[in-house]
Tab-separated table of C-alpha atoms in Angstrom:
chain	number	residue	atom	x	y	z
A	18	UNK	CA	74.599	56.003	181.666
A	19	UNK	CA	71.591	57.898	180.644
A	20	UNK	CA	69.704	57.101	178.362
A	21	UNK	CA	66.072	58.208	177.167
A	22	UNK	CA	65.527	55.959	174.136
A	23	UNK	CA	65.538	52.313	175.430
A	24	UNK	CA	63.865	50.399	172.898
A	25	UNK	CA	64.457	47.031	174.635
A	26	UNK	CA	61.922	48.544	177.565
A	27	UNK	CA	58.926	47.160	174.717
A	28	UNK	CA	60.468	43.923	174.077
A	29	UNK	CA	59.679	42.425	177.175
A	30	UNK	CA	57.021	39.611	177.687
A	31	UNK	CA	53.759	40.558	177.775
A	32	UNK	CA	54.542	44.033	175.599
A	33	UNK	CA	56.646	42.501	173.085
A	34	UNK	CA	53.070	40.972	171.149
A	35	UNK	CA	50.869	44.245	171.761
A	36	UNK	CA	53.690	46.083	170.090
A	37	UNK	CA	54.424	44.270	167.123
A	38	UNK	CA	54.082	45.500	164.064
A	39	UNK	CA	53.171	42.266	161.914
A	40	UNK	CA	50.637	39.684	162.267
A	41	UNK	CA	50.499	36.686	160.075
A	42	UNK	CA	47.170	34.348	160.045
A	43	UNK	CA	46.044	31.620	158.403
A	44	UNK	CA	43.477	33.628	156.645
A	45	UNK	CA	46.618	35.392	154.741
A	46	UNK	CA	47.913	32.159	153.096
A	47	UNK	CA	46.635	29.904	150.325
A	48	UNK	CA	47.441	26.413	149.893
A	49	UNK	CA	48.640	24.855	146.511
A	50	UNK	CA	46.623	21.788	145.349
A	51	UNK	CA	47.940	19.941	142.651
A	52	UNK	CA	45.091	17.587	140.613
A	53	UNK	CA	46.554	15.051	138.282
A	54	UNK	CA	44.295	13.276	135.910
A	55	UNK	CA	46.783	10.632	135.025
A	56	UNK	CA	47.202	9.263	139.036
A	57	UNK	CA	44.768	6.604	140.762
A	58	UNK	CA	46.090	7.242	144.084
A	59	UNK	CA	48.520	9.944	145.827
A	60	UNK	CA	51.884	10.680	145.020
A	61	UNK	CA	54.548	12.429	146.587
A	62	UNK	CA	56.389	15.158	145.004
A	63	UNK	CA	60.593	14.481	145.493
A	64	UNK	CA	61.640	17.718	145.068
A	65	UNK	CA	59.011	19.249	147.411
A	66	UNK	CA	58.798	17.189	150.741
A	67	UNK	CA	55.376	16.601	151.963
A	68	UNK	CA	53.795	18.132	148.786
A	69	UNK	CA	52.352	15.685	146.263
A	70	UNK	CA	50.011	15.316	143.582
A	71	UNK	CA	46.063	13.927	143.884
A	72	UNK	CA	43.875	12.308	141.508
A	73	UNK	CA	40.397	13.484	140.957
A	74	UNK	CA	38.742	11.424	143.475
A	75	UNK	CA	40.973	12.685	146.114
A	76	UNK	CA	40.633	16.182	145.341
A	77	UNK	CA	37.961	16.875	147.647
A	78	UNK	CA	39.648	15.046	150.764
A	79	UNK	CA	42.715	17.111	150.167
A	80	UNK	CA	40.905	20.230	150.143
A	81	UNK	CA	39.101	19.342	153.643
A	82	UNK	CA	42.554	18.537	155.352
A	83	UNK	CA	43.571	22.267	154.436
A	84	UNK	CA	40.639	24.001	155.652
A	85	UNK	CA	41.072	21.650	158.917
A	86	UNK	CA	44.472	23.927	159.633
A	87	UNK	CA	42.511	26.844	159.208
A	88	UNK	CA	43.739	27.768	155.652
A	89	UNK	CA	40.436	28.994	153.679
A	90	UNK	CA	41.569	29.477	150.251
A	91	UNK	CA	43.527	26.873	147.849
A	92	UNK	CA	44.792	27.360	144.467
A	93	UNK	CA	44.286	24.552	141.930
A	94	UNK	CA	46.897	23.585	139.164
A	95	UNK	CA	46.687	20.148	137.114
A	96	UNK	CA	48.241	18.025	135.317
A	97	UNK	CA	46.034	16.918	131.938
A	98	UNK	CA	45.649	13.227	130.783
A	99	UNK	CA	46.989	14.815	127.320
A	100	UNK	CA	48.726	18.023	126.006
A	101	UNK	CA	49.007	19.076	122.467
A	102	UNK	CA	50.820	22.300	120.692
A	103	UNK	CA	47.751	24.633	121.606
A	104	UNK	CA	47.285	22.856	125.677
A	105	UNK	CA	43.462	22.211	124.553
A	106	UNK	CA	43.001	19.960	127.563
A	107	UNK	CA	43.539	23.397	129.782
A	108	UNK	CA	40.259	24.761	128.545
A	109	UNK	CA	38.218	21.549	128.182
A	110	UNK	CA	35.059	21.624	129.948
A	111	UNK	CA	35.802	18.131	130.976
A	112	UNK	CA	39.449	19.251	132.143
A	113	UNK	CA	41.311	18.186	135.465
A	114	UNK	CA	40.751	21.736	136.966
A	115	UNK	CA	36.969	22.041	135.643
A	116	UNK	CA	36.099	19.105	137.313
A	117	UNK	CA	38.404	19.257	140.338
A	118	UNK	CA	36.794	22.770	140.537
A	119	UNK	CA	33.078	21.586	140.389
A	120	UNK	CA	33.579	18.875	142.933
A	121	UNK	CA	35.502	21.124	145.468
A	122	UNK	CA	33.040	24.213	145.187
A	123	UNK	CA	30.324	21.750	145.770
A	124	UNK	CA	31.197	19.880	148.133
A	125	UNK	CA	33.632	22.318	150.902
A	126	UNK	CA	33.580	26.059	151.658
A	127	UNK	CA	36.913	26.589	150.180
A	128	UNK	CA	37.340	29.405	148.298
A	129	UNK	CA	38.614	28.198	145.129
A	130	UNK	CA	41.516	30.115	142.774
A	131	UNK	CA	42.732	28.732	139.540
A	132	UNK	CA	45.910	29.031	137.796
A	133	UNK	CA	45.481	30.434	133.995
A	134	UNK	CA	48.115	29.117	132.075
A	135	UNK	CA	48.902	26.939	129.477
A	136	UNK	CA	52.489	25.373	130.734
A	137	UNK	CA	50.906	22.468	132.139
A	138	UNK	CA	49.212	21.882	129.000
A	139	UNK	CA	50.978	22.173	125.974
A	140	UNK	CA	53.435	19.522	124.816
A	141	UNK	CA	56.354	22.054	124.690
A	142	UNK	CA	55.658	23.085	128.217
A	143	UNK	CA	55.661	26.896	127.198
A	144	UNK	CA	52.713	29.146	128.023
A	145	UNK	CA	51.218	29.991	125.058
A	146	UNK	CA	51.424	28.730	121.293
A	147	UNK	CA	54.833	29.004	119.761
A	148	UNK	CA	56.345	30.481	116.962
A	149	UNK	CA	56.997	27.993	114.217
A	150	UNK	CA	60.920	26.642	114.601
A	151	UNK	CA	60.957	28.326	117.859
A	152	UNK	CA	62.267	24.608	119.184
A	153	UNK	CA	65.414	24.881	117.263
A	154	UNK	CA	65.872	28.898	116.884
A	155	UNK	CA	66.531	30.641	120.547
A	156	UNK	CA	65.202	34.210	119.377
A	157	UNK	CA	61.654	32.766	118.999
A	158	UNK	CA	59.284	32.511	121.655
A	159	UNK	CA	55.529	32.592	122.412
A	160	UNK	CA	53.059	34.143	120.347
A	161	UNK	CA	51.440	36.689	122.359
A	162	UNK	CA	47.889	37.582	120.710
A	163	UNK	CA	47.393	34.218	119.395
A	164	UNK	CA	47.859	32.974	122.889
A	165	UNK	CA	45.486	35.540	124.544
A	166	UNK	CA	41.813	34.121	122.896
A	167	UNK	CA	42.661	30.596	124.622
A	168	UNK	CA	44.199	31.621	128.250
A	169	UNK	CA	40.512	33.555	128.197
A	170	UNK	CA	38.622	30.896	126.969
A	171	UNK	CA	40.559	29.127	129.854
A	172	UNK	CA	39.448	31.560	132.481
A	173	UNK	CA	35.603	31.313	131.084
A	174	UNK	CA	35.724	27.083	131.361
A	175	UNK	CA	37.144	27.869	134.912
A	176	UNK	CA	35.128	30.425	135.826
A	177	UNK	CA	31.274	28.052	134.636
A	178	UNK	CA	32.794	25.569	137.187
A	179	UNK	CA	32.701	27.371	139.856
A	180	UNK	CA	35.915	28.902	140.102
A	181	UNK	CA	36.001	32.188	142.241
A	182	UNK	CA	39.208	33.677	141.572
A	183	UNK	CA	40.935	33.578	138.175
A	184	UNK	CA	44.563	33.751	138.656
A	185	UNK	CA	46.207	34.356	134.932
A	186	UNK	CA	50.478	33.545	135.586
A	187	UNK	CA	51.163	33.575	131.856
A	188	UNK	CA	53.106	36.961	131.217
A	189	UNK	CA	51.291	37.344	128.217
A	190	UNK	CA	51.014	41.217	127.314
A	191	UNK	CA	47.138	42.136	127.486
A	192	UNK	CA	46.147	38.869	129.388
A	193	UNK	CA	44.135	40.566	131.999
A	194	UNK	CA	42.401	42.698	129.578
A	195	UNK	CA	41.665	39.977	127.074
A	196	UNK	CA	39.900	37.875	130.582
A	197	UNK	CA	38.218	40.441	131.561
A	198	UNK	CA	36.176	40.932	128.823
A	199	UNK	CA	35.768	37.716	128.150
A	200	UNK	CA	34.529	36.860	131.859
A	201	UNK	CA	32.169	39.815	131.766
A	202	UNK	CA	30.736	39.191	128.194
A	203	UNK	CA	30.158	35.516	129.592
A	204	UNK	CA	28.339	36.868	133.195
A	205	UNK	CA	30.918	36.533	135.336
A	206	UNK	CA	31.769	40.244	135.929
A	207	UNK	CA	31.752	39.010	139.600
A	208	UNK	CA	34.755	36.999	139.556
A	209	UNK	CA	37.873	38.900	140.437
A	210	UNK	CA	41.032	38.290	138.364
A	211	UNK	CA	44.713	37.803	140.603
A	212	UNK	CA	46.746	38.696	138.076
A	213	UNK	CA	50.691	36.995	138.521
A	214	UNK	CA	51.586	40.842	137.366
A	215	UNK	CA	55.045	40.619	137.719
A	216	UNK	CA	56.541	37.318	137.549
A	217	UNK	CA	60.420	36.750	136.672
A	218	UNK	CA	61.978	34.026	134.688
A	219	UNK	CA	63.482	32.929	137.660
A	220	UNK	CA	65.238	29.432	138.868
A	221	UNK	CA	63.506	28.961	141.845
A	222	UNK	CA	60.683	27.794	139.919
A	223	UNK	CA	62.957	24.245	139.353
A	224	UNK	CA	60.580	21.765	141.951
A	225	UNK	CA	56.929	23.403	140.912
A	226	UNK	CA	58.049	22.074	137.161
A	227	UNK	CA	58.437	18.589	138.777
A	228	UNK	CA	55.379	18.947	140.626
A	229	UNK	CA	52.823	20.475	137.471
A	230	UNK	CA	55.237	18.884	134.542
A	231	UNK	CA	55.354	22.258	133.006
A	232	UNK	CA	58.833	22.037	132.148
A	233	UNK	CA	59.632	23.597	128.540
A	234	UNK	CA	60.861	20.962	126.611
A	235	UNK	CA	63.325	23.539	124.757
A	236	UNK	CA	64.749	26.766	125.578
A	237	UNK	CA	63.776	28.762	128.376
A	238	UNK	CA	61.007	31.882	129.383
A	239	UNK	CA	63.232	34.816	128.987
A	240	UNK	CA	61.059	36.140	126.540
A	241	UNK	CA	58.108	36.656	128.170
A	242	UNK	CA	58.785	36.591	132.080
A	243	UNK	CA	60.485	39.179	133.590
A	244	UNK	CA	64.454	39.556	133.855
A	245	UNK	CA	65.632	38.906	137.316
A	246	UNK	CA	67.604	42.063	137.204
A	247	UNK	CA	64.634	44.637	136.856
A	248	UNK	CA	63.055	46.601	139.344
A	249	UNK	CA	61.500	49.404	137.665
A	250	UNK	CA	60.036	47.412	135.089
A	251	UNK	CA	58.061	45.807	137.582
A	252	UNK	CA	56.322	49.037	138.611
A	253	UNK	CA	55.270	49.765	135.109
A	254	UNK	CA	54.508	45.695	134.414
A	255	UNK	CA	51.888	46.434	137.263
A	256	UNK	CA	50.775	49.526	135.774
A	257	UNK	CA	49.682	47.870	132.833
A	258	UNK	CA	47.080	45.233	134.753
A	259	UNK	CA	45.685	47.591	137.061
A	260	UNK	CA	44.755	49.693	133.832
A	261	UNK	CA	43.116	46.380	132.270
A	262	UNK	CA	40.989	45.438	135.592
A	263	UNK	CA	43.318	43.280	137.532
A	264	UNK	CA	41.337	42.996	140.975
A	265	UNK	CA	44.788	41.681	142.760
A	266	UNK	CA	48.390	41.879	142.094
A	267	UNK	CA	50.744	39.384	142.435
A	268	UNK	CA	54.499	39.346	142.695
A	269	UNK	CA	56.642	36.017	142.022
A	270	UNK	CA	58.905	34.609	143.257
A	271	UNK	CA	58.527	36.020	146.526
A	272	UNK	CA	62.018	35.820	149.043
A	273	UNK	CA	63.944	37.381	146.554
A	274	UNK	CA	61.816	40.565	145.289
A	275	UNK	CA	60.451	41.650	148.470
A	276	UNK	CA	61.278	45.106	147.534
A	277	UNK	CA	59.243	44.532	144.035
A	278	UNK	CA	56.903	43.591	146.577
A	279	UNK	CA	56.988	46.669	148.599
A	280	UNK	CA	57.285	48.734	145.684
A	281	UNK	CA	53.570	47.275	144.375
A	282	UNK	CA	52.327	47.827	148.124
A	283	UNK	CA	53.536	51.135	148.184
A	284	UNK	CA	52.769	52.739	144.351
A	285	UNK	CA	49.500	50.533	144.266
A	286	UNK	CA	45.900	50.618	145.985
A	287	UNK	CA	45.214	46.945	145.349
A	288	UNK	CA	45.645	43.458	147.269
A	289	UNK	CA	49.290	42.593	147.137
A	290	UNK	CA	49.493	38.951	146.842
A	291	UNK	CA	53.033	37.023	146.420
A	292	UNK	CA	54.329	33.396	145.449
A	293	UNK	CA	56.196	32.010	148.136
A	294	UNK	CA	57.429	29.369	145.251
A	295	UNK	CA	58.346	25.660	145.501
A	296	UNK	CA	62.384	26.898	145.531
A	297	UNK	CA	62.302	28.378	148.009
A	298	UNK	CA	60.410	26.033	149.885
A	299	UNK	CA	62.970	23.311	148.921
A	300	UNK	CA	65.740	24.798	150.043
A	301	UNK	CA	64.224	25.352	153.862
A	302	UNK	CA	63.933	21.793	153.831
A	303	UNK	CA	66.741	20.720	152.558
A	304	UNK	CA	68.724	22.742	154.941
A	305	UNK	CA	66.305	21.434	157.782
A	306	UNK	CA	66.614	17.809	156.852
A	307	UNK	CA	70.772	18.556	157.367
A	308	UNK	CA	70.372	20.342	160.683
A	309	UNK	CA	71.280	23.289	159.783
A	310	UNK	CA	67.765	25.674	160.553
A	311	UNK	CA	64.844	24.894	162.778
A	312	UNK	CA	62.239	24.651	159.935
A	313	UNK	CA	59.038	25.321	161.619
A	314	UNK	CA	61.304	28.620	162.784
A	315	UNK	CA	62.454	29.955	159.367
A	316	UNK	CA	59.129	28.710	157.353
A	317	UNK	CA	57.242	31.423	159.748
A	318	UNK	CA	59.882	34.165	159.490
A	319	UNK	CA	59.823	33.501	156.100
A	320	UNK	CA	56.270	34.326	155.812
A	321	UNK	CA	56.372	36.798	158.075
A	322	UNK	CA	59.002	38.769	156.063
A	323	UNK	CA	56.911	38.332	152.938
A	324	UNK	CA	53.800	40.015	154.837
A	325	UNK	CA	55.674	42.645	156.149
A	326	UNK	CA	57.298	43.206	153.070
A	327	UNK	CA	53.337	44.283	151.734
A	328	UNK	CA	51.797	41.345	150.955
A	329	UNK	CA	48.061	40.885	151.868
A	330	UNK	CA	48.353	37.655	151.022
A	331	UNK	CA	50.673	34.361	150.578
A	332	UNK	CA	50.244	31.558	147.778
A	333	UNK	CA	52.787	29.134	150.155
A	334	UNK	CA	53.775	25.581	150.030
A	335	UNK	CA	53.933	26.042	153.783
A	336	UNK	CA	50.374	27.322	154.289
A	337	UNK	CA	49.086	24.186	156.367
A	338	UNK	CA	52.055	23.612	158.508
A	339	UNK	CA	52.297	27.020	159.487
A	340	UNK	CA	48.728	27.480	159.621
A	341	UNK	CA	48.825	24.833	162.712
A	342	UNK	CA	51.331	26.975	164.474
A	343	UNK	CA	49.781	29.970	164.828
């Protein structure tokens, strides 16, 4: 049999790596770090094995044992001592990511991103201030422009504490604008934004609202994150943030819109970040802890897909364990 098209001839040994189209490091993935002002010690997060939340005094030790894998970027999210209707405590200059924020900066070379959003925060667990009898009537929802003046002043408290990376995850129409200009009018034209520019109201979010307690306490996100079932929307969703300034663009959830990722890689000349989200992390190890997948095997591929998919870079539960691997 002849034939002149053998692709198997560069899948050898010794060819197969010089050939390959993908490379994954640990300088692609960023590392979750969850700071909770109302812990004295550790504590592991069920839902996510091996994940867990810090307290403040820990923050900086939990920082060094990611850079130790090689992972040089983390993103901080926290969990207030309070929350209120307006999630005050998320732009507090004494607030659990301020101060988790100054003490990492200061005292590791970790560069430092911080979540924008006011889930965490507010007593409802939405991300922004309601609508008045929006807990009893479904059609209400979040109340976009009065929302906007405090997810900036959010990104300003982050940004004076050292914060090099403002990531805004919000949905709120004009968020990346409304940062922008507040960052630059307060001298910190320097600090990029990562804007979360197409994120869908998706159910693999279900372990991340154990692990932040950003659960709403009524109704559900519809209203303001994206519908699962929209692709084109995306493109135009992205549109809008590269128009306000967004320096990178991030899709979420990750697995299951890799071709919203490869759309924003393709239409888009910007970093491509995506959410490799706590769901999807769950569900490798659940299936691992049955026998049924090799989980050091299928957390890389996973990754791997994600990159190749057009991602420049991975926000990943997995980031230290596959870190080690590679």
């Amino acid at each position: 049999m002849e034939l002149p098209h053998r692709p198997r001839r560069l899948r050898r040994d010794g060819v197969r790596d010089l050939v390959s189209e993908t490379t994954l490091t640990p300088a692609d993935l960023v590392a979750p770090v969850f700071v909770d002002a109302t812990a004295d010690e550790r504590t592991p997060i069920p839902s996510m094995p091996g994940q867990e939340r810090v307290p403040l005094a820990d923050a900086v030790d939990r920082t060094r044992e990611i850079l130790d894998t090689g992972v040089e970027a983390i993103v901080l999210f926290g969990i207030p001592a309070s929350k209120d209707d307006t999630g005050s405590r998320a732009y507090a200059d004494d607030g659990i990511v301020q101060e988790a924020t100054r003490r990492i900066t200061s005292e590791t070379d970790a560069y430092v991103i911080t979540d924008v959003c006011l889930c965490e925060y507010t007593s409802h667990g939405h991300c922004g201030v309601v609508e008045a009898d929006a807990d009893t009537d479904p059609t209400l929802t979040v109340k976009n422009h009065e929302t906007l003046s405090l997810l900036a002043e959010t990104a300003v408290s982050h940004a004076e504490a050292g914060a090099e990376m403002i990531a805004p995850s919000a949905m709120t129409d004009g968020m990346v604008d409304a940062i922008r200009t507040a960052l630059d009018d307060a001298g910190f034209s320097d600090v990029p934004i990562m804007s979360y520019a197409a994120k869908y109201e998706s159910a693999f979010y279900g372990p991340f609202r154990d692990a932040a307690d950003g659960a709403p306490s009524f109704g559900d996100r519809r209203h303001y994150q994206m519908d699962p079932a929209n692709r084109r929307e995306a493109s135009r969703e992205v549109a809008l943030d590269v128009e306000q300034g967004a320096d990178v663009l991030m899709v979420k959830p990750a697995l299951p819109y890799l071709d919203v990722v490869s759309d924003v890689r393709r239409e888009f000349d910007r970093p491509v970040a995506a959410y490799n989200v706590s769901g999807e992390y769950a569900m490798l190890h659940a299936a691992a802890e049955k026998g049924w997948l090799d989980l050091e095997s299928v957390a890389h591929e996973s990754l791997l897909s994600i990159k190749r998919a057009g991602a420049d870079l991975i926000i990943t539960y997995f980031a230290e364990d596959v870190a080690e691997t590679l």
